[in-house]
Coordinates of C-alpha atoms in Angstrom, one line a residue:
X1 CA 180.0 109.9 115.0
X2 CA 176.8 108.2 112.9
X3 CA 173.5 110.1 113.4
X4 CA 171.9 107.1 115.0
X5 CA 174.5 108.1 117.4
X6 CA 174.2 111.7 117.7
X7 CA 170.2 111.5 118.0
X8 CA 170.7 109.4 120.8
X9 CA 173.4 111.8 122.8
X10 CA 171.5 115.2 122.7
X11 CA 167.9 117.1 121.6
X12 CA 164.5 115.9 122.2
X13 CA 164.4 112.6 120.8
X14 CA 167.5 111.4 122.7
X15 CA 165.9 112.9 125.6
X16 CA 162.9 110.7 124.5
X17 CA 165.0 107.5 124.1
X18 CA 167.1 107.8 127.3
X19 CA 163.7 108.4 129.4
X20 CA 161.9 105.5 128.0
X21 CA 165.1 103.2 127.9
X22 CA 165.1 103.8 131.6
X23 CA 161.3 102.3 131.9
X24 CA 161.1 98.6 133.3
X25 CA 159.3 96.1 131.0
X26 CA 155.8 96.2 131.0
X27 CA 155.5 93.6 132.9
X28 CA 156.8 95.0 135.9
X29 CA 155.8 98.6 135.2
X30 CA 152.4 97.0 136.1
X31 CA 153.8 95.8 139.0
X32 CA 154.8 99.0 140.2
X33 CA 151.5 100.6 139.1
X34 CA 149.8 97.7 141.8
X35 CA 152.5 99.1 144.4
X36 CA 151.7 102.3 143.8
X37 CA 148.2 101.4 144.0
X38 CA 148.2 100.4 147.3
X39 CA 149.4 102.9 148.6
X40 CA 147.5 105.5 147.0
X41 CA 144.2 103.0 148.1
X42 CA 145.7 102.8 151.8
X43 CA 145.6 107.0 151.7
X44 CA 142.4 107.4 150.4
X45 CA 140.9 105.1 152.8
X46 CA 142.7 106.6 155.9
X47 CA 141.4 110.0 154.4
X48 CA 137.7 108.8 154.2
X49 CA 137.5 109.5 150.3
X50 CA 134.3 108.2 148.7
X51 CA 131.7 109.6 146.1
X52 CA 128.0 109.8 145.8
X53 CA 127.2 106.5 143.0
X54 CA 125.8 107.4 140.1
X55 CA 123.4 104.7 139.8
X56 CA 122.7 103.6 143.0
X57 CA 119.9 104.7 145.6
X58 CA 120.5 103.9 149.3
X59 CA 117.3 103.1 150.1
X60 CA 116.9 104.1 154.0
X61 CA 117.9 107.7 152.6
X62 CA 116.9 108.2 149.4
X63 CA 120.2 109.6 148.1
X64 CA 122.6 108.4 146.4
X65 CA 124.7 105.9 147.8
X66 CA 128.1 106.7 148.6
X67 CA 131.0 104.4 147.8
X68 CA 134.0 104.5 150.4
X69 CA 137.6 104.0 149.1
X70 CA 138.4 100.8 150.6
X71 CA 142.2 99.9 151.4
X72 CA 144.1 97.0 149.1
X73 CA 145.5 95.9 152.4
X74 CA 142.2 95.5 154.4
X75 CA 141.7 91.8 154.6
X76 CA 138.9 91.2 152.6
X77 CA 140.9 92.7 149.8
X78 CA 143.7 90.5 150.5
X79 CA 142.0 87.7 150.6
X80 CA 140.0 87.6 147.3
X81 CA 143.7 89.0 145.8
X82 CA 145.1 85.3 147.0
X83 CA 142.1 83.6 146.7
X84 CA 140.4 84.6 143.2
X85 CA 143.7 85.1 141.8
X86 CA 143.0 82.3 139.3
X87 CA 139.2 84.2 138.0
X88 CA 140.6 87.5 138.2
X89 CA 143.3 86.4 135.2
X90 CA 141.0 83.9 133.2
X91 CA 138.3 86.2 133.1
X92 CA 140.5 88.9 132.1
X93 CA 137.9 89.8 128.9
X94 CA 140.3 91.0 126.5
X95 CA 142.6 87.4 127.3
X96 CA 139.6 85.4 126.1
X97 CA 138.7 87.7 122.9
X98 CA 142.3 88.2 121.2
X99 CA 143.1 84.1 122.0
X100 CA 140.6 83.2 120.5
X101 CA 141.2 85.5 117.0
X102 CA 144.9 84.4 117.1
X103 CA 143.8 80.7 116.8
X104 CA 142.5 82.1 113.5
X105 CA 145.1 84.9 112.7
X106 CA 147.9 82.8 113.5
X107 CA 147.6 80.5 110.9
X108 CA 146.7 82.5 108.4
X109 CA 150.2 84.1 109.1
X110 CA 152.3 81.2 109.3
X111 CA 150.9 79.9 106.4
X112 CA 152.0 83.1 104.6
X113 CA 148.6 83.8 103.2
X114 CA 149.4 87.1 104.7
X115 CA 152.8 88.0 103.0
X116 CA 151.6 86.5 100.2
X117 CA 148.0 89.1 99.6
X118 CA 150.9 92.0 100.1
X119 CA 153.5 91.4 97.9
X120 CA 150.2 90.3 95.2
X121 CA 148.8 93.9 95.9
X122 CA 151.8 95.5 94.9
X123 CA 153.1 94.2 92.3
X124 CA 152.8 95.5 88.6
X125 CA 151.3 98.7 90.4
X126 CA 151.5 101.5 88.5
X127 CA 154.2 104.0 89.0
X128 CA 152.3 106.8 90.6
X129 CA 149.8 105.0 92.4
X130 CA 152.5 103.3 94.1
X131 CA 152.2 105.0 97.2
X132 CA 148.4 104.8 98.1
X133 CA 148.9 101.2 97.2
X134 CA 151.6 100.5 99.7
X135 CA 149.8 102.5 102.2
X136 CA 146.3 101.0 102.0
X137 CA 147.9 97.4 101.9
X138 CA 149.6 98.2 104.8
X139 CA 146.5 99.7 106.4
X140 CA 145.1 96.2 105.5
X141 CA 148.2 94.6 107.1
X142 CA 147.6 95.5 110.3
X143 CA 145.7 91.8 110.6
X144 CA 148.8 90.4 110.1
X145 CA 150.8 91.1 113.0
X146 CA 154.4 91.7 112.8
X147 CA 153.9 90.5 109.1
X148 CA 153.3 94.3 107.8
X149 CA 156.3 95.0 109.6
X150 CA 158.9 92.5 108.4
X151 CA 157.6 92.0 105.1
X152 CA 155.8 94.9 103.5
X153 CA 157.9 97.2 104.7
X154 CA 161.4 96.4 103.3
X155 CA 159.6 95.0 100.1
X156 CA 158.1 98.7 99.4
X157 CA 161.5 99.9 99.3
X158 CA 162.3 97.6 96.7
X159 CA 159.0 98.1 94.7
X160 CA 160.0 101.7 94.7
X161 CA 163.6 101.2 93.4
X162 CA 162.1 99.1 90.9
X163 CA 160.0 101.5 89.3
X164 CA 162.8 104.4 89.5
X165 CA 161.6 106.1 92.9
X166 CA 163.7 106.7 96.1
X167 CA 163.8 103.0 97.9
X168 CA 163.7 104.7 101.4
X169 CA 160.5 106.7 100.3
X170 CA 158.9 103.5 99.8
X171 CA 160.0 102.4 103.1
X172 CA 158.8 105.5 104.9
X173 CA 154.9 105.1 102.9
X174 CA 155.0 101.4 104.3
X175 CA 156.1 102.4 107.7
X176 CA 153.3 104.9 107.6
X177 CA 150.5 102.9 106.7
X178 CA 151.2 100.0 108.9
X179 CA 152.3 101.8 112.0
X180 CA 150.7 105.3 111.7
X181 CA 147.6 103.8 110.1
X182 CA 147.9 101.1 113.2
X183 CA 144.1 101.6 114.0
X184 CA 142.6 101.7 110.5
X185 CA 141.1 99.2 109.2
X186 CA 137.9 98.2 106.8
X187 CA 137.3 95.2 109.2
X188 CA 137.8 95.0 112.7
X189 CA 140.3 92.3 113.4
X190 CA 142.6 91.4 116.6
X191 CA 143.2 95.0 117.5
X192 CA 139.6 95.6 118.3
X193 CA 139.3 92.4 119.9
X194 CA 142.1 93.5 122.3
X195 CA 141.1 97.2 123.1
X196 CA 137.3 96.4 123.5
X197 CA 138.1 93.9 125.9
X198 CA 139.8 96.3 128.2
X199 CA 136.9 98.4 127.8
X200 CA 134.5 96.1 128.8
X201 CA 136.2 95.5 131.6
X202 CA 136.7 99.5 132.1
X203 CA 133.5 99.5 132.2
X204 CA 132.8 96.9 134.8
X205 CA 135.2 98.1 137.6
X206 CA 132.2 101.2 138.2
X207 CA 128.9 100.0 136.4
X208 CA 128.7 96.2 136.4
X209 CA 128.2 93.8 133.6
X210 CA 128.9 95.3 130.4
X211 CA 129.3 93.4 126.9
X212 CA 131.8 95.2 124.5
X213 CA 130.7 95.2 120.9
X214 CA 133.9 94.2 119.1
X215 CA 132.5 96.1 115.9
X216 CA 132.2 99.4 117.8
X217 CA 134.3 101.4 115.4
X218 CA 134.2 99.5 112.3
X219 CA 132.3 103.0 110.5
X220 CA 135.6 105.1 112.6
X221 CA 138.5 102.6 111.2
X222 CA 137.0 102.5 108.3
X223 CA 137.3 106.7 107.6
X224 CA 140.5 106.8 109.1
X225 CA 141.0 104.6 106.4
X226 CA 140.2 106.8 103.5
X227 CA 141.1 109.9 105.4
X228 CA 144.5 108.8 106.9
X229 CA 145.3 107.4 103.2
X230 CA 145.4 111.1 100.7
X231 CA 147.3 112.7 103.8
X232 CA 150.1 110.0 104.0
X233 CA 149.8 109.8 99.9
X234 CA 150.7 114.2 100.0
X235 CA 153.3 114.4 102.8
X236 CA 155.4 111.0 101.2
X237 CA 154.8 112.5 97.7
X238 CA 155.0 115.8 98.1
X239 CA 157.1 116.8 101.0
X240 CA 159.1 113.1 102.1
X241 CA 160.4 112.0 98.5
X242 CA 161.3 115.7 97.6
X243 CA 164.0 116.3 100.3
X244 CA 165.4 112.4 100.4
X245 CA 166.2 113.6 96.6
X246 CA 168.0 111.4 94.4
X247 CA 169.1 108.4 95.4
X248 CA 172.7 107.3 95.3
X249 CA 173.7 103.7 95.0
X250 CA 177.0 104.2 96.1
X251 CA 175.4 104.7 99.4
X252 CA 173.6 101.2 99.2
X253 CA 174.7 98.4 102.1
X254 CA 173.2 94.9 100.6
X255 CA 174.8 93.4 103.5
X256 CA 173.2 95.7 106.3
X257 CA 169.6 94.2 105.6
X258 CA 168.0 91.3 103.3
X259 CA 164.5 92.6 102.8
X260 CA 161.8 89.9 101.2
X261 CA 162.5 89.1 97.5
X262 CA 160.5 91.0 94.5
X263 CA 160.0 87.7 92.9
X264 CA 156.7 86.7 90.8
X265 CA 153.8 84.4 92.6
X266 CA 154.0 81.1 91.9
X267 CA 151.8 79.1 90.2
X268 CA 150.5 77.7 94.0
X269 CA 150.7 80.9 95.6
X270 CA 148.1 82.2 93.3
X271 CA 146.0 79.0 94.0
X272 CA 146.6 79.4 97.3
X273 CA 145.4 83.5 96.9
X274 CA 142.0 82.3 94.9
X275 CA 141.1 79.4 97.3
X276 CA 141.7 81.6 100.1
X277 CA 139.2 84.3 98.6
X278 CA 136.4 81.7 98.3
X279 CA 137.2 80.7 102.0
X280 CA 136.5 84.2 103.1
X281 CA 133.5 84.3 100.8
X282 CA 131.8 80.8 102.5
X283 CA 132.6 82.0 105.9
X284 CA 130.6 85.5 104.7
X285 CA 127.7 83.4 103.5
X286 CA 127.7 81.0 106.7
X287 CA 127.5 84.2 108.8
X288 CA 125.2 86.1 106.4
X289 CA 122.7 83.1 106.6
X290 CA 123.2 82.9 110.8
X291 CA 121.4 86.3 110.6
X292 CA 118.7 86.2 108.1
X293 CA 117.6 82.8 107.8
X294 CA 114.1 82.0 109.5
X295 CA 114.4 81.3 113.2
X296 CA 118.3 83.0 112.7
X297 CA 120.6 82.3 116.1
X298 CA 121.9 85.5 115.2
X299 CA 119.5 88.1 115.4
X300 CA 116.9 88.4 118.4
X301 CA 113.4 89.4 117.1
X302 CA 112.1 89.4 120.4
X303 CA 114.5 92.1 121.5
X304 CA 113.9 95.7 121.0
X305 CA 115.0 96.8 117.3
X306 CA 118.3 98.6 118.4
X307 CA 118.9 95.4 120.2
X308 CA 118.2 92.6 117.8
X309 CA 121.6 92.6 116.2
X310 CA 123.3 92.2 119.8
X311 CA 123.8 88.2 119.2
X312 CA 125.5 88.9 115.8
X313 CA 127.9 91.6 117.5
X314 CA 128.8 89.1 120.1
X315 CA 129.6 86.2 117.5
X316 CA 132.4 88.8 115.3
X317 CA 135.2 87.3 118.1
X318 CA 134.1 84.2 116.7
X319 CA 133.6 85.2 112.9
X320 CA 137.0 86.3 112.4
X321 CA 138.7 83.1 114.3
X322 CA 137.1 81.5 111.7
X323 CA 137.4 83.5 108.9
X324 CA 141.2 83.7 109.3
X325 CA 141.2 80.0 110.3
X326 CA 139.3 79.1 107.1
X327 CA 141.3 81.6 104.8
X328 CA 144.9 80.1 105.9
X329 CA 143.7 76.6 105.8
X330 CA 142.5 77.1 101.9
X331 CA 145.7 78.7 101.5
X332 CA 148.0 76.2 102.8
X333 CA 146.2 73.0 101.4
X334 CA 146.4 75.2 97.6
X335 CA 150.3 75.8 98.6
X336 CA 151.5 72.4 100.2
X337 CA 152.2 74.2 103.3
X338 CA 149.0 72.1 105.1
X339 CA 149.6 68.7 104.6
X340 CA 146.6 67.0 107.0
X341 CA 144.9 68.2 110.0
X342 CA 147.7 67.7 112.3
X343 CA 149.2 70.7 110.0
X344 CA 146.8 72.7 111.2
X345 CA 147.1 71.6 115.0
X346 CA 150.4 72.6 114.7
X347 CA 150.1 75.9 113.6
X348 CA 147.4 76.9 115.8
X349 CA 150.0 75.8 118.6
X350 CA 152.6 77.9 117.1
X351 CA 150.4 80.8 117.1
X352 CA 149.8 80.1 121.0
X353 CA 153.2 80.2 121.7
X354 CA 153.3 83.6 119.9
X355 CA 151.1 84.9 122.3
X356 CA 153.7 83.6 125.6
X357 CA 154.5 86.9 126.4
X358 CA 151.0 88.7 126.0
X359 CA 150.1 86.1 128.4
X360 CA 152.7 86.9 131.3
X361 CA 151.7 90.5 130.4
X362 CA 148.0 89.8 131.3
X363 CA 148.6 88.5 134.6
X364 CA 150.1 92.2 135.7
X365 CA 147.7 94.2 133.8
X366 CA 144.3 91.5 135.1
X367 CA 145.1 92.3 138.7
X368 CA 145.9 96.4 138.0
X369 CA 142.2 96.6 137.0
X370 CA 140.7 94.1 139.2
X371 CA 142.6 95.8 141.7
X372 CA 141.6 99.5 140.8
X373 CA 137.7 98.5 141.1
X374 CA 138.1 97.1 144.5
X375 CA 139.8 100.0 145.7
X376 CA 136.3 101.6 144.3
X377 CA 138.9 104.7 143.0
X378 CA 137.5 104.1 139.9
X379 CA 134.3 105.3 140.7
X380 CA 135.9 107.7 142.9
X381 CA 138.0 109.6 139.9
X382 CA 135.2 109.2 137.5
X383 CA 132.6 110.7 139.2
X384 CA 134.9 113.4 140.5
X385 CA 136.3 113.8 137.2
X386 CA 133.0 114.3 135.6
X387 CA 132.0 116.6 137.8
X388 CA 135.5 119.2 137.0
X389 CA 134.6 118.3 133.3
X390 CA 130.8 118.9 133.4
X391 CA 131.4 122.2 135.3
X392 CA 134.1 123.1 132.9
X393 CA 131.9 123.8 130.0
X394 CA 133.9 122.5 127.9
X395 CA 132.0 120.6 124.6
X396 CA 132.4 117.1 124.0
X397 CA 134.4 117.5 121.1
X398 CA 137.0 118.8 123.1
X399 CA 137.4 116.4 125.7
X400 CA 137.8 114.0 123.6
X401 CA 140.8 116.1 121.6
X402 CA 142.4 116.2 124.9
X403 CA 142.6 112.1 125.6
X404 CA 143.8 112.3 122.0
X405 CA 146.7 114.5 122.5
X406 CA 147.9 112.9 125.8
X407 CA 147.5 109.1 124.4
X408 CA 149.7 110.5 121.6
X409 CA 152.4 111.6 124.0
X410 CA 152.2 108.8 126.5
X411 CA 152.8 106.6 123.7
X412 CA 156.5 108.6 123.1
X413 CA 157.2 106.4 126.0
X414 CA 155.1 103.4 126.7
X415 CA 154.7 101.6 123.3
X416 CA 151.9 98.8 123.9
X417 CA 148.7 99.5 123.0
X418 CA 147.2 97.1 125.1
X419 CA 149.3 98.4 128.0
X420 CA 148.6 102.3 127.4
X421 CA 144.7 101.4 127.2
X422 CA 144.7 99.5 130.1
X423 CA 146.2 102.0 132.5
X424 CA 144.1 104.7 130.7
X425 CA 140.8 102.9 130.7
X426 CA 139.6 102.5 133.7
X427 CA 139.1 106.0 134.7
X428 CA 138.9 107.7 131.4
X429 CA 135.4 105.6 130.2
X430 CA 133.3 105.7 133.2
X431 CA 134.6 109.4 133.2
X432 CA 133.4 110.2 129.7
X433 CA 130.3 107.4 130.2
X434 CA 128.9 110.0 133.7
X435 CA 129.3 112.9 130.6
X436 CA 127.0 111.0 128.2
X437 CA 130.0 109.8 126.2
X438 CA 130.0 106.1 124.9
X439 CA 132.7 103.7 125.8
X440 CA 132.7 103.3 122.3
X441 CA 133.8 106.4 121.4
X442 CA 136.1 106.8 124.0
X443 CA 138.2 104.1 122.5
X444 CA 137.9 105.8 119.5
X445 CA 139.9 108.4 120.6
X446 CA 142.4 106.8 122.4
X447 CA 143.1 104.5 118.7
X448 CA 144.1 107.9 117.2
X449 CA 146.2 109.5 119.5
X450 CA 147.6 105.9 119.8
X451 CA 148.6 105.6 116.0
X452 CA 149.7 109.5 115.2
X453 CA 153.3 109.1 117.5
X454 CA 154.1 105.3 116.6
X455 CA 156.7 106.5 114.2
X456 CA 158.4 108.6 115.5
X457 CA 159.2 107.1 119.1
X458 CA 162.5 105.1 119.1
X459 CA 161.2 103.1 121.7
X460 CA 158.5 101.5 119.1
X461 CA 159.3 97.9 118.7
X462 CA 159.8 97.9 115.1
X463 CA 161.6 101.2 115.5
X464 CA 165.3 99.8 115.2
X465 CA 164.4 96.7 112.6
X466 CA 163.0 99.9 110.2
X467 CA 166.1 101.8 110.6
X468 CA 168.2 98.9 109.5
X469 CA 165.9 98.6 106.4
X470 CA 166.7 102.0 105.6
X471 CA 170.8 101.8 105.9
X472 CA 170.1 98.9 103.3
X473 CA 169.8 101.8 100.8
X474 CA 171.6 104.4 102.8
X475 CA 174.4 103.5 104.9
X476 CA 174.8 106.6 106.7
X477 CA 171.0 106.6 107.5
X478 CA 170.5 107.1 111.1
X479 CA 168.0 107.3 113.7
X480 CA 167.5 111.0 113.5
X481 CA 167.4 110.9 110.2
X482 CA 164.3 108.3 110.1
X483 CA 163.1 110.3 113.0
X484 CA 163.1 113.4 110.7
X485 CA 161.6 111.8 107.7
X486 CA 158.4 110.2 109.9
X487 CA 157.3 113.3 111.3
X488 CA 156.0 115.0 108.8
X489 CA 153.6 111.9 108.3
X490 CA 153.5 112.1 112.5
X491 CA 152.1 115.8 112.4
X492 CA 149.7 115.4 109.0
X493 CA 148.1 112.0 110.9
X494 CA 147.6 114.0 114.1
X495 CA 145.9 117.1 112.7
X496 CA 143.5 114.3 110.2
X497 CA 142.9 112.3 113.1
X498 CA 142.1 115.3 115.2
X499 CA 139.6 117.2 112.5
X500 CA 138.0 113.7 111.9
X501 CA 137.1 112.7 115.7
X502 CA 135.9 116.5 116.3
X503 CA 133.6 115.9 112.9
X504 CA 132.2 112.8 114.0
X505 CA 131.4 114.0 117.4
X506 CA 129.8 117.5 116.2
X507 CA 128.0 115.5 113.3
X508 CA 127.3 113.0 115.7
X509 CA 127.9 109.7 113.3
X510 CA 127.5 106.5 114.4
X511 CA 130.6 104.5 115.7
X512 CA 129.8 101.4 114.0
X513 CA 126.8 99.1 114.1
X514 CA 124.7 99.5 117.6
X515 CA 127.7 102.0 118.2
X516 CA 126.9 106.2 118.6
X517 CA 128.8 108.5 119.9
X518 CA 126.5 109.5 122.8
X519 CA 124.8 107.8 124.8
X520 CA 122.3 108.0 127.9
X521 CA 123.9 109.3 131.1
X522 CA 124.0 105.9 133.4
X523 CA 122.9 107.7 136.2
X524 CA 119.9 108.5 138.2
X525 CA 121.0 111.8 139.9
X526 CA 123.1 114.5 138.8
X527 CA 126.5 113.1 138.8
X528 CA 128.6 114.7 142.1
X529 CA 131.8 115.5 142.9
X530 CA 134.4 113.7 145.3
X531 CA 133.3 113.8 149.0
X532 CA 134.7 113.2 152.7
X533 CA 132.6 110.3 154.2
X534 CA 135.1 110.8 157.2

């Protein structure tokens, strides 16, 4: 029996696999989470749940007002289910935000302006630098999709064969970086896009119009960045590439994978690279001159001064549609790839149809937190959930260690960020917003317990395509095996990511810009516990 095979018949991680193997797709585990809403809003109702509002002041009394659970079956709620069934998905905030990005990002991948800048980063690299190298380009990969996956991943392993190093060593840095380092970034990019949208609308389902700032932890991915990078440079270094060993090419299976080709840019794609860099640099300069010329669009003088950068935050949804969009056009006109416009029409299609199944996902996931607001048990939990928090003493810091530690197991089983943040969301922020905590930060947290457990789950996407990699070099190579190797990295990003969200929340850093950590209670009582309005 292969290992692949005995990791899947017995200990933890086959326990792992068989669990999450028996979960329905997304899709309809949303549907069941709308079921199961129901029923729970139906109880809650029939019990007479409700909670004193936090920012609301019934004005015969002069207390706080108190919000009812209200069933999902009543009529009302059916009705605006059948009949705004068509708002509730379009204005789904995080459909509109990561569309729009992909029009941008999709191109710039199909062009291959993203595979491409990788295999151009890591080429001629010296020998022991190899591995910061292919961990910070695959930190920068994250923009690229599935690219980082399918491209930077098996190429590492034959950068590091090249330059005498263990080929699966390679494999297990790139793996790191663009799956453990999911969340880190220098720039914000689709990811952000995707997570602040659910936030936003998080936000909503309890305190109204809210307007996510899709640069609200550009200063947080940007030290995960350079503090996820030394600790996955020491445990692939030091620990990893120290028990692989030697590497035996008798072992080697050519025929089990055919990872990307170590071959030289050509003469366009380094046109294509230079072009692409003075792209990036125009659309810069456009922006730059949006917020600083006389009159600029982008920046409200009128407004208070913590609030006179707000248009520029809003336009970043925009900025980096068209910085990708730019970038990949420059490319493909240097590289022949773009021929006309109608090139380009084409490719922005293709990236659409990309995005099919995100957009069957968001119908399930749109109604789930419409849904959950109009049951008002958002509210409910928050507020009663503040209150067991706020009584409990314990420091901010802590809190947010907890969502940490149980984003980073639900993600053992439930692989989809998106997914994960959207069931989590919409009691977690208004929860955390009741204890002074920003929605900003919130996310924050979730992004690192999100990233720490991505390789080390076999129910991860990518999970099978960078076993086969592996075998490539190692026949015998099994899931346990790759299991065993990613650890390590698994445990070093977890304790990092922990002792960096605790030092940011003692130190009390800002998020990113018009982003803190804190912010003022959105409430005009003292926030109170669940009550019987029965």
């Amino acid at each position: 029996m292969d290992g692949a095979a005995t990791a899947k018949n017995g200990g933890f991680l086959g326990w792992i696999e068989r669990s999450g193997n028996k979960l329905p797709d997304p899709v309809f585990l949303f549907f069941y989470f709308i079921l199961a809403l129901i029923a729970i809003s139906l109880v809650a109702d029939l019990m007479g749940l409700g909670a004193a509002h936090p920012t609301e002041i019934d004005p015969d009394t002069g207390a706080a007002r108190i919000i009812a659970a209200e069933s999902l079956l009543s009529s009302e709620n059916i009705r605006r289910l059948w009949n705004e069934m068509p708002e509730t998905y379009t204005h789904f905030h995080p459909l509109g935000y990561v569309l729009i990005v992909m029009f941008g990002a999709g191109v710039a991948e199909r062009v291959g302006l993203f595979g491409t800048a990788m295999r151009a980063g890591l080429r001629n690299a010296p020998r022991a630098l190899l591995t910061p190298l292919v961990v910070f380009v695959g930190m920068m990969g994250n923009h690229a999709a599935d690219a980082g996956y399918v491209v930077l991943i098996p190429l590492s392993g034959i950068i590091f064969h090249a330059a005498g190093r263990h080929p699966i060593a390679g494999i297990a840095a790139g793996f790191a970086g663009v799956s453990g380092g999911f969340s880190a970034n220098l720039i914000p990019g689709q990811l952000d896009a995707l997570l602040f949208g659910i936030t936003e609308a998080s936000v909503e389902t309890v305190f109204g119009d809210y307007a996510a700032n899709i640069a609200g932890n550009w200063y947080f991915i940007a030290g995960m960045t350079f503090i996820f990078l030394p600790v996955i440079w020491y445990v692939n270094d030091r620990i990893v590439e120290p028990r692989l060993g030697t590497w035996d090419p008798q072992f080697a299976d050519a025929k089990l994978a055919g990872p990307q080709e170590d071959r030289p840019l050509t003469e366009g794609e380094s046109k294509g690279l230079r072009w692409a860099g003075l792209a990036v640099l125009a659309v810069c300069a456009v922006w730059a001159l949006f917020v600083f010329m006389p009159n600029a669009p982008l920046y409200d003088a009128q407004a208070a001064p913590e609030a006179r950068l707000a248009p520029f935050y809003k336009s970043l949804v925009a900025f980096f549609m068209v910085l990708f969009l730019a970038a990949g056009w420059a490319y493909g006109k240097a590289t022949g790839v773009i021929g006309n416009h109608r090139d380009l029409v084409k490719m922005m299609t293709g990236a659409m149809e990309d995005m099919a199944y995100y957009l069957v996902l968001v119908l399930a996931i749109s109604h789930f937190v419409a849904m959950f607001g109009w049951s008002n048990l958002g509210l409910i939990l928050a507020v009663f959930g503040a209150d067991v928090l706020g009584s409990s003493g314990l420091p901010a810091w802590a809190l947010l260690a907890a969502i940490i530690l149980v984003s980073a197991f639900i993600n053992l089983f439930v692989g989809s960020a998106s997914a994960k943040w959207a069931l989590l969301g919409p009691v977690l922020v208004p929860m955390l917003m009741l204890l002074g905590i920003s929605p900003e930060m919130a996310t924050a947290a979730y992004r690192v317990g999100d990233s720490a457990t991505n390789i080390i789950t076999p129910l991860m996407t990518f999970f099978p395509l960078i076993l086969i990699f592996a075998q490539r070099w190692d026949r015998n190579f099994g899931l346990g095996s790759l299991t065993a190797m990613m650890l390590p990295f698994s445990i070093g990003l977890m304790i990092a990511g922990l002792a960096m969200t605790i030092g940011w929340v003692v130190f009390d850093l800002p998020l990113g810009p018009g982003a803190d950590v804190f912010i003022e209670t959105p409430t005009t009582i003292e926030p109170a516990g669940a009550v019987s309005t029965g």
